Amino acid sequence: MQTKRLAARLLLVPFFLFTAYGCVFFSSLNATKTGLTSEGKTTLSLYSARVPELISPVLKAYTKKTGVQFKLHTDKAAVLATKLEAEGASSSVDLFLTVDAGNLWAAAEKGLLAPTQSVVLEKNIPANYRDSKGRWFGMSLRARTIVYAAKKVKAASLSTYEDLGSSKWAGKLCLRTSKKVYNRSLVAGMLATTDASKVKQVVTGWADNLATSVFSNDTKLLQAIADPASPCAVGVVNTYYLGRLVKKDSAFPVNIHWPNQASTGVHVNVSGIGITKHSKNKKAAAAFMEWLSGTEAQGLFADLNMEFPANSSVSASTLVKKWGNFTASKVPLEQLGRLQLAAVKLMNEAKYK
Amino acid sequence: MRLSINRPAARFDYFSLGVAFCVAAPIAYVLFHSLQKISSVLGVYPAEMWVAAVLKTAGLMLGSAAIALATGTASAFLLHRYKWPMQKLWKFSAVIPLAVPAHLYALAALSYLDPQGYLQSFLREAGLNIYWDPKSFVLLCLTVGISLSPYCYLFMLGAMRRQDLQLEDSAKLLRPKARWLKGLWGLRLALLAPPAAASIWFVALDSFGNLGASVVLGQDTLMTLIYDTWTGLYSFESAISLSMVSLSVFGFLFFISSNKAMPQNTQRSWNKSKPKGKTAAFGFLFLGLFFLVSTALPLALFILQSFRQLTGPANLQRLISQLLYSTGLAVVVAMLCAFFGMLLVFNQHRLKTPRWLVEIGYTAYALPGLIYGVSIYLVYVAGLELFGLQQSILFSFLILLFALSAKFFAVSSKSVHSILSYQPAELMESALLLHKSWPHYFKCVFWRGTRPAWFSGSILIILEVLKEVPITMVLRPYGFQSLSTEVFDLTAEGFYGRASLPALALVCLGFLFLYLLDPESRDS
């Protein structure tokens, strides 16, 4: 016992020194690998709500092409927005990248993003996938669509998002939690085109039809739909979650249905980026955004997460193309942010957890 | 010859005041700026949602405390009273949950109990037509309670080892026909009440601030509502206000310290020969099943399942870097907490600091990590602006170290306070008569008496920092990712395969520090 104590004490000091060195070694290692160094070259600082795996390859490609280095900091969108707001004029962040138009709209409304006038960006990104004042631009699209178990549901019985609230889906519908911004934006999109009382009726129908308690993520939801023993037969997910599962197992028994083709179209959302208000490298940041919206980068950025490129002249990956063509919603995405609060309130009143 | 005792006149504890100010000032700062914003979100949530969240939070605190106390006390009692084969292994197993973050525990429980999990899949293959959704409030209480049970186990085991067994034998002589349970209730539990209360304090506050497990298991507690207010409605000020209001309802009830003084006539008694028998066999079964089903098995299966989902080569370089960063951060925070905590507790012990001042210093432990982390960040940025400084990696590190130290120094300090409460009041007087000065008293009495508690408290802090997510995420410097934040990020996005190696590394690192705990200091 005495020997163990002595060993622990003797080991602690060199261990501490080793870990301190390790931290320094790590930072330089990380810098070499991902371009996180600020010696000589222009360095752009990026706050990203996307995990590093989904953005680092793009940053590396740009560094290789132009020599511009990046400092990447990832966190939840709300945390990053709060930090940006707190930093104010002393902020050294140049770019803010996040998912969902609701998050982008909120950041813009808080005054965190600067308007960017760019002919290239306006040409590459359709108007309904960017802010009307040029504060943010969508760089990749994801559809939040209906999925179903082929062995439990006939494709012909599926039609619209609203139809999922009807009694024929009682005990068969499974959904992700209403707290996730993706579902809030979906309901916000419905509020943009339909009367609030009707939307509330639909959402109440969803809540009543739930076969199980809500899922915390789309992956678990898809696995439940695929499970033959599960009562879940139909659900609503982002397409890239299905893509990830199909990539692992090509025989994954869940199919996509594109709803509302004859009316409002499939709900789509974006991963988007904007230049921060107090950026010291606005020109370099705009150049990066223009490159990201171009044909060279769009494929890479969208393919990382099996999304659709926002630039319509760039085609999606083979796997994504297999899902077929669809009519997307024409609702300007900045409306999704404006209606988020109303959507949250409506979902709470409809008891959709 | 007249002996003079070098006792200072009763004076105010300015050091504790300074610590309390540093810890609580960021909270007061954001509270001052936030209170007016609270009304903007109250209408978004229906009244019944608030009531349900409050009741669920109270239920979670009580339920997890009860489960932690029951399992921790039972484990402590069985391991203290009876002799088992592989005794050390069982003692180690009792503290395994300390090494595992609560949200990882919830994920492990779900992977085990989920409809697609091992248990239900096995039952369906056996022919049972079963499809059961395990996500429930009861599972949340169970998960949180079991993940926090080591605190109760450690407190109770230490208290049991201090109990005078001759006292119990004497009681049996007086009332030979008294049943075992009556003897237990009338005698043992009365003596165990103070450490039980102290352990309930830790468990209740930890479960109050629990977010990860509540989100994973889909339960709406106050913390999830507060988190949702911030991340979903972009109303950080309202989130702060709600946090303060809910803290005042629940948290301050627990700020009344549970460290009541032990009876003066207790003494250490090591029971070397431990009986075996029917109770031992039953207890062995309980222990074995409990540890297997609740601790080792779900965790092992979750990590195994995640490994199966791993596609592509693992980034070992990144993993090693994160390992080093996580360990270095945890060790430095533990050292800071031990150093400043020692000065603080010694000062409070010497000057008989008022309880309210002591408890204000522990406020940060009571607050949810996310809220405290961002409060610190707001003050940090305001401070940089005030002094005209630019953000840098060094400042980011320093502020992260400060926030983690302020949050967790209560872990070691509280356990030392508990140890000091066992000391008779005359001990200090006698020691001062002999040593005549405070530095001598510190070296020969205070340090020697509390050294095991500081060491085990430091190990506990290391384990807490390794598992900690919210403060580490908010305040971490550019480019630095710890193991726990990596696991949290990846599992939130559904990248279970990529999270498997960091999760395994995190758990192994936790096991390593658990093993470093000396059995005596761990048990005490």
PDB file of C-alpha atoms in Angstrom, chain A residues 1-2 4-5 8-9 11-13 15-16 18-27 29-30 33-34 36 45-47 49-54 56 71-93 96 98-99 102-104 106-107 110 176 179-182 184 212-217 219-220 223-225 227 229-232 240-241 244 248 280 304-305 340-341 344-346 348-349 351 353, chain B residues 40 43-46 48-49 56 88 107 110-111 114-116 124 129-131 133 135 215-221 224-225 227-228 230-237 305 309 311 315 317-318 321-329 331-332 335 370 374 377-378 381-382 384-385 389-391 393 397 451-452 455 462 473-481 486 488-498 509 512-513 515-521:
ATOM      1  CA  MET A   1       0.000   0.000   0.000  1.00  0.00           C
ATOM      2  CA  GLN A   2       2.854   2.371   0.898  1.00  0.00           C
ATOM      3  CA  LYS A   4       1.429   2.109  -4.308  1.00  0.00           C
ATOM      4  CA  ARG A   5       1.131   5.561  -2.735  1.00  0.00           C
ATOM      5  CA  ALA A   8       1.393   7.253  -7.503  1.00  0.00           C
ATOM      6  CA  ARG A   9       3.195  10.327  -6.151  1.00  0.00           C
ATOM      7  CA  LEU A  11       4.351   9.085 -11.314  1.00  0.00           C
ATOM      8  CA  LEU A  12       2.205  12.167 -10.910  1.00  0.00           C
ATOM      9  CA  VAL A  13       4.840  14.810 -11.569  1.00  0.00           C
ATOM     10  CA  PHE A  15       2.805  12.419 -15.845  1.00  0.00           C
ATOM     11  CA  PHE A  16       1.709  16.010 -15.433  1.00  0.00           C
ATOM     12  CA  PHE A  18       4.104  14.711 -20.088  1.00  0.00           C
ATOM     13  CA  THR A  19       0.466  15.671 -20.468  1.00  0.00           C
ATOM     14  CA  ALA A  20       1.340  19.351 -20.542  1.00  0.00           C
ATOM     15  CA  TYR A  21       3.802  18.605 -23.325  1.00  0.00           C
ATOM     16  CA  GLY A  22       1.163  16.462 -24.951  1.00  0.00           C
ATOM     17  CA  CYS A  23      -1.216  19.388 -25.034  1.00  0.00           C
ATOM     18  CA  VAL A  24       1.346  21.536 -26.777  1.00  0.00           C
ATOM     19  CA  PHE A  25       2.222  18.674 -29.105  1.00  0.00           C
ATOM     20  CA  PHE A  26      -1.455  18.149 -29.839  1.00  0.00           C
ATOM     21  CA  SER A  27      -2.074  21.731 -30.771  1.00  0.00           C
ATOM     22  CA  LEU A  29      -0.156  18.377 -34.584  1.00  0.00           C
ATOM     23  CA  ASN A  30      -3.695  19.478 -35.062  1.00  0.00           C
ATOM     24  CA  LYS A  33      -3.238  18.357 -40.034  1.00  0.00           C
ATOM     25  CA  THR A  34      -6.102  20.739 -40.388  1.00  0.00           C
ATOM     26  CA  LEU A  36      -4.927  25.498 -37.587  1.00  0.00           C
ATOM     27  CA  SER A  45     -11.739  31.764 -37.875  1.00  0.00           C
ATOM     28  CA  LEU A  46     -14.881  29.683 -38.191  1.00  0.00           C
ATOM     29  CA  TYR A  47     -17.599  28.936 -35.648  1.00  0.00           C
ATOM     30  CA  ALA A  49     -22.357  23.993 -35.459  1.00  0.00           C
ATOM     31  CA  ARG A  50     -21.527  21.069 -37.761  1.00  0.00           C
ATOM     32  CA  VAL A  51     -19.222  18.453 -36.296  1.00  0.00           C
ATOM     33  CA  PRO A  52     -15.595  18.600 -37.505  1.00  0.00           C
ATOM     34  CA  GLU A  53     -16.004  15.466 -39.666  1.00  0.00           C
ATOM     35  CA  LEU A  54     -18.544  17.300 -41.798  1.00  0.00           C
ATOM     36  CA  SER A  56     -12.779  19.692 -42.030  1.00  0.00           C
ATOM     37  CA  LYS A  71      -9.281  28.047 -36.972  1.00  0.00           C
ATOM     38  CA  LEU A  72     -12.269  25.813 -36.354  1.00  0.00           C
ATOM     39  CA  HIS A  73     -14.388  25.888 -33.235  1.00  0.00           C
ATOM     40  CA  THR A  74     -17.432  23.622 -32.999  1.00  0.00           C
ATOM     41  CA  ASP A  75     -20.333  23.759 -30.595  1.00  0.00           C
ATOM     42  CA  LYS A  76     -24.128  23.945 -30.529  1.00  0.00           C
ATOM     43  CA  ALA A  77     -25.583  26.752 -32.643  1.00  0.00           C
ATOM     44  CA  ALA A  78     -27.162  28.605 -29.714  1.00  0.00           C
ATOM     45  CA  VAL A  79     -23.942  28.473 -27.700  1.00  0.00           C
ATOM     46  CA  LEU A  80     -21.933  29.818 -30.611  1.00  0.00           C
ATOM     47  CA  ALA A  81     -24.462  32.589 -31.187  1.00  0.00           C
ATOM     48  CA  THR A  82     -24.355  33.562 -27.511  1.00  0.00           C
ATOM     49  CA  LYS A  83     -20.565  33.607 -27.605  1.00  0.00           C
ATOM     50  CA  LEU A  84     -20.549  35.732 -30.752  1.00  0.00           C
ATOM     51  CA  GLU A  85     -22.982  38.164 -29.162  1.00  0.00           C
ATOM     52  CA  ALA A  86     -20.922  38.341 -25.993  1.00  0.00           C
ATOM     53  CA  GLU A  87     -17.667  38.871 -27.868  1.00  0.00           C
ATOM     54  CA  GLY A  88     -19.080  41.807 -29.772  1.00  0.00           C
ATOM     55  CA  ALA A  89     -16.518  43.969 -31.520  1.00  0.00           C
ATOM     56  CA  SER A  90     -13.622  42.089 -29.926  1.00  0.00           C
ATOM     57  CA  SER A  91     -14.607  38.890 -31.712  1.00  0.00           C
ATOM     58  CA  SER A  92     -11.988  37.344 -33.951  1.00  0.00           C
ATOM     59  CA  VAL A  93     -14.464  35.040 -35.683  1.00  0.00           C
ATOM     60  CA  PHE A  96     -20.568  31.300 -38.778  1.00  0.00           C
ATOM     61  CA  THR A  98     -24.735  26.134 -38.903  1.00  0.00           C
ATOM     62  CA  VAL A  99     -27.579  23.853 -39.879  1.00  0.00           C
ATOM     63  CA  GLY A 102     -34.083  28.817 -38.127  1.00  0.00           C
ATOM     64  CA  ASN A 103     -30.629  29.022 -36.552  1.00  0.00           C
ATOM     65  CA  LEU A 104     -29.332  31.177 -39.388  1.00  0.00           C
ATOM     66  CA  ALA A 106     -31.898  33.886 -35.406  1.00  0.00           C
ATOM     67  CA  ALA A 107     -28.196  34.719 -35.770  1.00  0.00           C
ATOM     68  CA  LYS A 110     -29.440  39.197 -33.416  1.00  0.00           C
ATOM     69  CA  ARG A 176     -38.500  12.575 -33.447  1.00  0.00           C
ATOM     70  CA  LYS A 179     -37.562  19.982 -29.501  1.00  0.00           C
ATOM     71  CA  LYS A 180     -35.290  19.275 -32.422  1.00  0.00           C
ATOM     72  CA  VAL A 181     -35.009  22.324 -34.669  1.00  0.00           C
ATOM     73  CA  TYR A 182     -35.692  20.181 -37.756  1.00  0.00           C
ATOM     74  CA  ARG A 184     -39.792  23.003 -35.519  1.00  0.00           C
ATOM     75  CA  THR A 212     -44.170   4.967 -29.179  1.00  0.00           C
ATOM     76  CA  SER A 213     -42.688   7.861 -27.249  1.00  0.00           C
ATOM     77  CA  VAL A 214     -40.775  10.306 -29.418  1.00  0.00           C
ATOM     78  CA  PHE A 215     -37.240   9.446 -30.478  1.00  0.00           C
ATOM     79  CA  SER A 216     -34.214  11.513 -29.585  1.00  0.00           C
ATOM     80  CA  ASN A 217     -32.642  11.104 -33.015  1.00  0.00           C
ATOM     81  CA  THR A 219     -31.239   7.158 -36.661  1.00  0.00           C
ATOM     82  CA  LYS A 220     -33.088   5.416 -33.832  1.00  0.00           C
ATOM     83  CA  GLN A 223     -34.090   1.604 -36.972  1.00  0.00           C
ATOM     84  CA  ALA A 224     -37.455   1.329 -35.240  1.00  0.00           C
ATOM     85  CA  ILE A 225     -39.298   1.631 -38.552  1.00  0.00           C
ATOM     86  CA  ASP A 227     -37.602  -3.405 -37.116  1.00  0.00           C
ATOM     87  CA  ALA A 229     -41.360  -6.267 -34.406  1.00  0.00           C
ATOM     88  CA  SER A 230     -41.861  -2.543 -33.975  1.00  0.00           C
ATOM     89  CA  PRO A 231     -45.285  -0.877 -34.384  1.00  0.00           C
ATOM     90  CA  CYS A 232     -43.531   2.035 -36.160  1.00  0.00           C
ATOM     91  CA  TYR A 240     -29.130  12.030 -44.938  1.00  0.00           C
ATOM     92  CA  TYR A 241     -29.850   9.858 -41.879  1.00  0.00           C
ATOM     93  CA  ARG A 244     -25.955   6.864 -43.679  1.00  0.00           C
ATOM     94  CA  LYS A 248     -23.801   0.618 -44.214  1.00  0.00           C
ATOM     95  CA  LYS A 280     -11.553  41.479 -39.850  1.00  0.00           C
ATOM     96  CA  LEU A 304     -19.877  14.646 -46.787  1.00  0.00           C
ATOM     97  CA  ASN A 305     -23.333  14.347 -45.286  1.00  0.00           C
ATOM     98  CA  GLN A 340     -40.193  29.213 -35.170  1.00  0.00           C
ATOM     99  CA  LEU A 341     -41.590  30.643 -31.951  1.00  0.00           C
ATOM    100  CA  VAL A 344     -42.888  25.831 -30.733  1.00  0.00           C
ATOM    101  CA  LYS A 345     -45.956  27.244 -29.027  1.00  0.00           C
ATOM    102  CA  LEU A 346     -48.267  25.316 -31.358  1.00  0.00           C
ATOM    103  CA  ASN A 348     -46.588  22.514 -26.987  1.00  0.00           C
ATOM    104  CA  GLU A 349     -50.326  23.218 -27.151  1.00  0.00           C
ATOM    105  CA  LYS A 351     -48.996  18.061 -26.737  1.00  0.00           C
ATOM    106  CA  LYS A 353     -43.470  16.275 -26.887  1.00  0.00           C
TER     107      LYS A 353
ATOM    108  CA  SER B  40     -40.784  36.461 -22.812  1.00  0.00           C
ATOM    109  CA  GLY B  43     -46.106  32.049 -22.441  1.00  0.00           C
ATOM    110  CA  VAL B  44     -44.454  29.672 -24.904  1.00  0.00           C
ATOM    111  CA  TYR B  45     -44.813  26.742 -22.559  1.00  0.00           C
ATOM    112  CA  PRO B  46     -48.294  25.883 -21.235  1.00  0.00           C
ATOM    113  CA  GLU B  48     -49.111  22.257 -17.216  1.00  0.00           C
ATOM    114  CA  MET B  49     -45.697  21.819 -18.836  1.00  0.00           C
ATOM    115  CA  LYS B  56     -40.401  15.624 -12.533  1.00  0.00           C
ATOM    116  CA  LYS B  88     -11.066  -5.900  -3.967  1.00  0.00           C
ATOM    117  CA  LEU B 107     -27.152   5.400 -23.834  1.00  0.00           C
ATOM    118  CA  LEU B 110     -30.978   2.089 -23.781  1.00  0.00           C
ATOM    119  CA  SER B 111     -28.760  -0.068 -25.983  1.00  0.00           C
ATOM    120  CA  ASP B 114     -34.162  -0.744 -26.294  1.00  0.00           C
ATOM    121  CA  PRO B 115     -36.557  -2.649 -28.560  1.00  0.00           C
ATOM    122  CA  GLN B 116     -33.554  -3.126 -30.871  1.00  0.00           C
ATOM    123  CA  ARG B 124     -38.038 -12.131 -29.292  1.00  0.00           C
ATOM    124  CA  ASN B 129     -43.778 -11.282 -28.806  1.00  0.00           C
ATOM    125  CA  ILE B 130     -42.446  -8.273 -26.989  1.00  0.00           C
ATOM    126  CA  TYR B 131     -41.922  -4.653 -27.986  1.00  0.00           C
ATOM    127  CA  ASP B 133     -40.293   1.241 -25.010  1.00  0.00           C
ATOM    128  CA  LYS B 135     -37.688   5.361 -22.079  1.00  0.00           C
ATOM    129  CA  VAL B 215     -32.400  14.287 -23.075  1.00  0.00           C
ATOM    130  CA  VAL B 216     -31.401  10.750 -24.050  1.00  0.00           C
ATOM    131  CA  LEU B 217     -34.383   9.273 -22.171  1.00  0.00           C
ATOM    132  CA  GLY B 218     -36.788  11.941 -23.431  1.00  0.00           C
ATOM    133  CA  GLN B 219     -37.921  13.264 -20.040  1.00  0.00           C
ATOM    134  CA  ASP B 220     -38.934  16.908 -19.595  1.00  0.00           C
ATOM    135  CA  THR B 221     -37.302  18.212 -16.478  1.00  0.00           C
ATOM    136  CA  THR B 224     -34.304  20.335 -20.294  1.00  0.00           C
ATOM    137  CA  LEU B 225     -36.830  23.183 -20.406  1.00  0.00           C
ATOM    138  CA  TYR B 227     -31.755  24.202 -22.088  1.00  0.00           C
ATOM    139  CA  ASP B 228     -34.517  24.248 -24.667  1.00  0.00           C
ATOM    140  CA  TRP B 230     -31.754  28.764 -24.738  1.00  0.00           C
ATOM    141  CA  THR B 231     -31.017  26.503 -27.678  1.00  0.00           C
ATOM    142  CA  GLY B 232     -34.499  26.396 -29.174  1.00  0.00           C
ATOM    143  CA  LEU B 233     -35.771  29.883 -28.507  1.00  0.00           C
ATOM    144  CA  TYR B 234     -32.398  31.656 -28.508  1.00  0.00           C
ATOM    145  CA  SER B 235     -33.222  33.267 -25.197  1.00  0.00           C
ATOM    146  CA  PHE B 236     -30.131  32.840 -23.054  1.00  0.00           C
ATOM    147  CA  GLU B 237     -31.164  35.545 -20.606  1.00  0.00           C
ATOM    148  CA  GLN B 305     -22.193  -2.333 -30.346  1.00  0.00           C
ATOM    149  CA  GLN B 309     -20.707   0.431 -36.262  1.00  0.00           C
ATOM    150  CA  THR B 311     -16.447   2.062 -40.478  1.00  0.00           C
ATOM    151  CA  ASN B 315      -7.875   8.336 -36.092  1.00  0.00           C
ATOM    152  CA  GLN B 317      -3.395  10.367 -33.490  1.00  0.00           C
ATOM    153  CA  ARG B 318      -6.467  12.452 -32.683  1.00  0.00           C
ATOM    154  CA  SER B 321      -4.086  13.876 -28.406  1.00  0.00           C
ATOM    155  CA  GLN B 322      -7.532  14.057 -26.837  1.00  0.00           C
ATOM    156  CA  LEU B 323      -6.475  11.546 -24.203  1.00  0.00           C
ATOM    157  CA  LEU B 324      -3.493  13.658 -23.218  1.00  0.00           C
ATOM    158  CA  TYR B 325      -5.492  16.881 -23.201  1.00  0.00           C
ATOM    159  CA  SER B 326      -8.313  15.389 -21.114  1.00  0.00           C
ATOM    160  CA  THR B 327      -5.916  13.895 -18.581  1.00  0.00           C
ATOM    161  CA  GLY B 328      -3.768  17.005 -18.308  1.00  0.00           C
ATOM    162  CA  LEU B 329      -6.798  19.225 -17.821  1.00  0.00           C
ATOM    163  CA  VAL B 331      -5.042  16.618 -13.212  1.00  0.00           C
ATOM    164  CA  VAL B 332      -4.371  20.365 -13.209  1.00  0.00           C
ATOM    165  CA  MET B 335      -4.356  20.106  -8.118  1.00  0.00           C
ATOM    166  CA  LEU B 370     -23.999  24.801 -19.048  1.00  0.00           C
ATOM    167  CA  VAL B 374     -21.726  30.601 -20.218  1.00  0.00           C
ATOM    168  CA  TYR B 377     -17.796  33.310 -20.495  1.00  0.00           C
ATOM    169  CA  LEU B 378     -19.897  36.466 -20.408  1.00  0.00           C
ATOM    170  CA  VAL B 381     -15.484  38.671 -22.345  1.00  0.00           C
ATOM    171  CA  ALA B 382     -16.673  41.717 -20.396  1.00  0.00           C
ATOM    172  CA  LEU B 384     -11.342  41.467 -21.674  1.00  0.00           C
ATOM    173  CA  GLU B 385     -13.219  44.452 -23.042  1.00  0.00           C
ATOM    174  CA  LEU B 389      -7.230  42.686 -24.031  1.00  0.00           C
ATOM    175  CA  GLN B 390      -7.642  40.278 -26.923  1.00  0.00           C
ATOM    176  CA  GLN B 391      -8.825  36.718 -26.618  1.00  0.00           C
ATOM    177  CA  ILE B 393      -5.550  30.460 -26.085  1.00  0.00           C
ATOM    178  CA  PHE B 397      -7.198  27.907 -20.771  1.00  0.00           C
ATOM    179  CA  ARG B 451      -4.670  13.797   3.699  1.00  0.00           C
ATOM    180  CA  PRO B 452      -6.577  10.681   2.576  1.00  0.00           C
ATOM    181  CA  PHE B 455      -6.212  12.531  -2.188  1.00  0.00           C
ATOM    182  CA  ILE B 462     -10.306  14.140 -11.907  1.00  0.00           C
ATOM    183  CA  MET B 473     -17.532  22.642 -24.486  1.00  0.00           C
ATOM    184  CA  VAL B 474     -18.350  26.274 -23.865  1.00  0.00           C
ATOM    185  CA  LEU B 475     -14.986  27.458 -22.606  1.00  0.00           C
ATOM    186  CA  ARG B 476     -12.517  25.210 -24.424  1.00  0.00           C
ATOM    187  CA  PRO B 477      -9.827  26.948 -26.446  1.00  0.00           C
ATOM    188  CA  TYR B 478      -9.784  26.746 -30.232  1.00  0.00           C
ATOM    189  CA  GLY B 479      -8.894  23.334 -31.584  1.00  0.00           C
ATOM    190  CA  PHE B 480      -8.968  21.503 -28.268  1.00  0.00           C
ATOM    191  CA  GLN B 481     -11.465  18.692 -27.906  1.00  0.00           C
ATOM    192  CA  GLU B 486     -15.995  14.281 -28.564  1.00  0.00           C
ATOM    193  CA  PHE B 488     -21.124  13.849 -26.725  1.00  0.00           C
ATOM    194  CA  ASP B 489     -20.799  15.551 -30.139  1.00  0.00           C
ATOM    195  CA  LEU B 490     -20.627  12.303 -32.082  1.00  0.00           C
ATOM    196  CA  THR B 491     -23.450  10.467 -30.260  1.00  0.00           C
ATOM    197  CA  ALA B 492     -25.736  13.498 -30.600  1.00  0.00           C
ATOM    198  CA  GLU B 493     -25.301  13.248 -34.379  1.00  0.00           C
ATOM    199  CA  GLY B 494     -25.752   9.480 -34.376  1.00  0.00           C
ATOM    200  CA  PHE B 495     -22.086   8.687 -35.153  1.00  0.00           C
ATOM    201  CA  TYR B 496     -21.959   5.825 -32.636  1.00  0.00           C
ATOM    202  CA  GLY B 497     -19.188   3.990 -34.466  1.00  0.00           C
ATOM    203  CA  ARG B 498     -16.838   6.978 -34.397  1.00  0.00           C
ATOM    204  CA  LEU B 509      -8.976   6.347 -18.233  1.00  0.00           C
ATOM    205  CA  LEU B 512      -7.217   3.828 -14.218  1.00  0.00           C
ATOM    206  CA  PHE B 513      -7.823   6.712 -11.824  1.00  0.00           C
ATOM    207  CA  TYR B 515      -7.676   1.983  -9.429  1.00  0.00           C
ATOM    208  CA  LEU B 516      -5.129   4.565  -8.274  1.00  0.00           C
ATOM    209  CA  LEU B 517      -7.351   5.260  -5.309  1.00  0.00           C
ATOM    210  CA  ASP B 518      -5.857   3.549  -2.299  1.00  0.00           C
ATOM    211  CA  PRO B 519      -8.412   1.061  -0.885  1.00  0.00           C
ATOM    212  CA  GLU B 520      -8.327   2.738   2.532  1.00  0.00           C
ATOM    213  CA  SER B 521      -8.670   6.266   1.220  1.00  0.00           C
TER     214      SER B 521
END
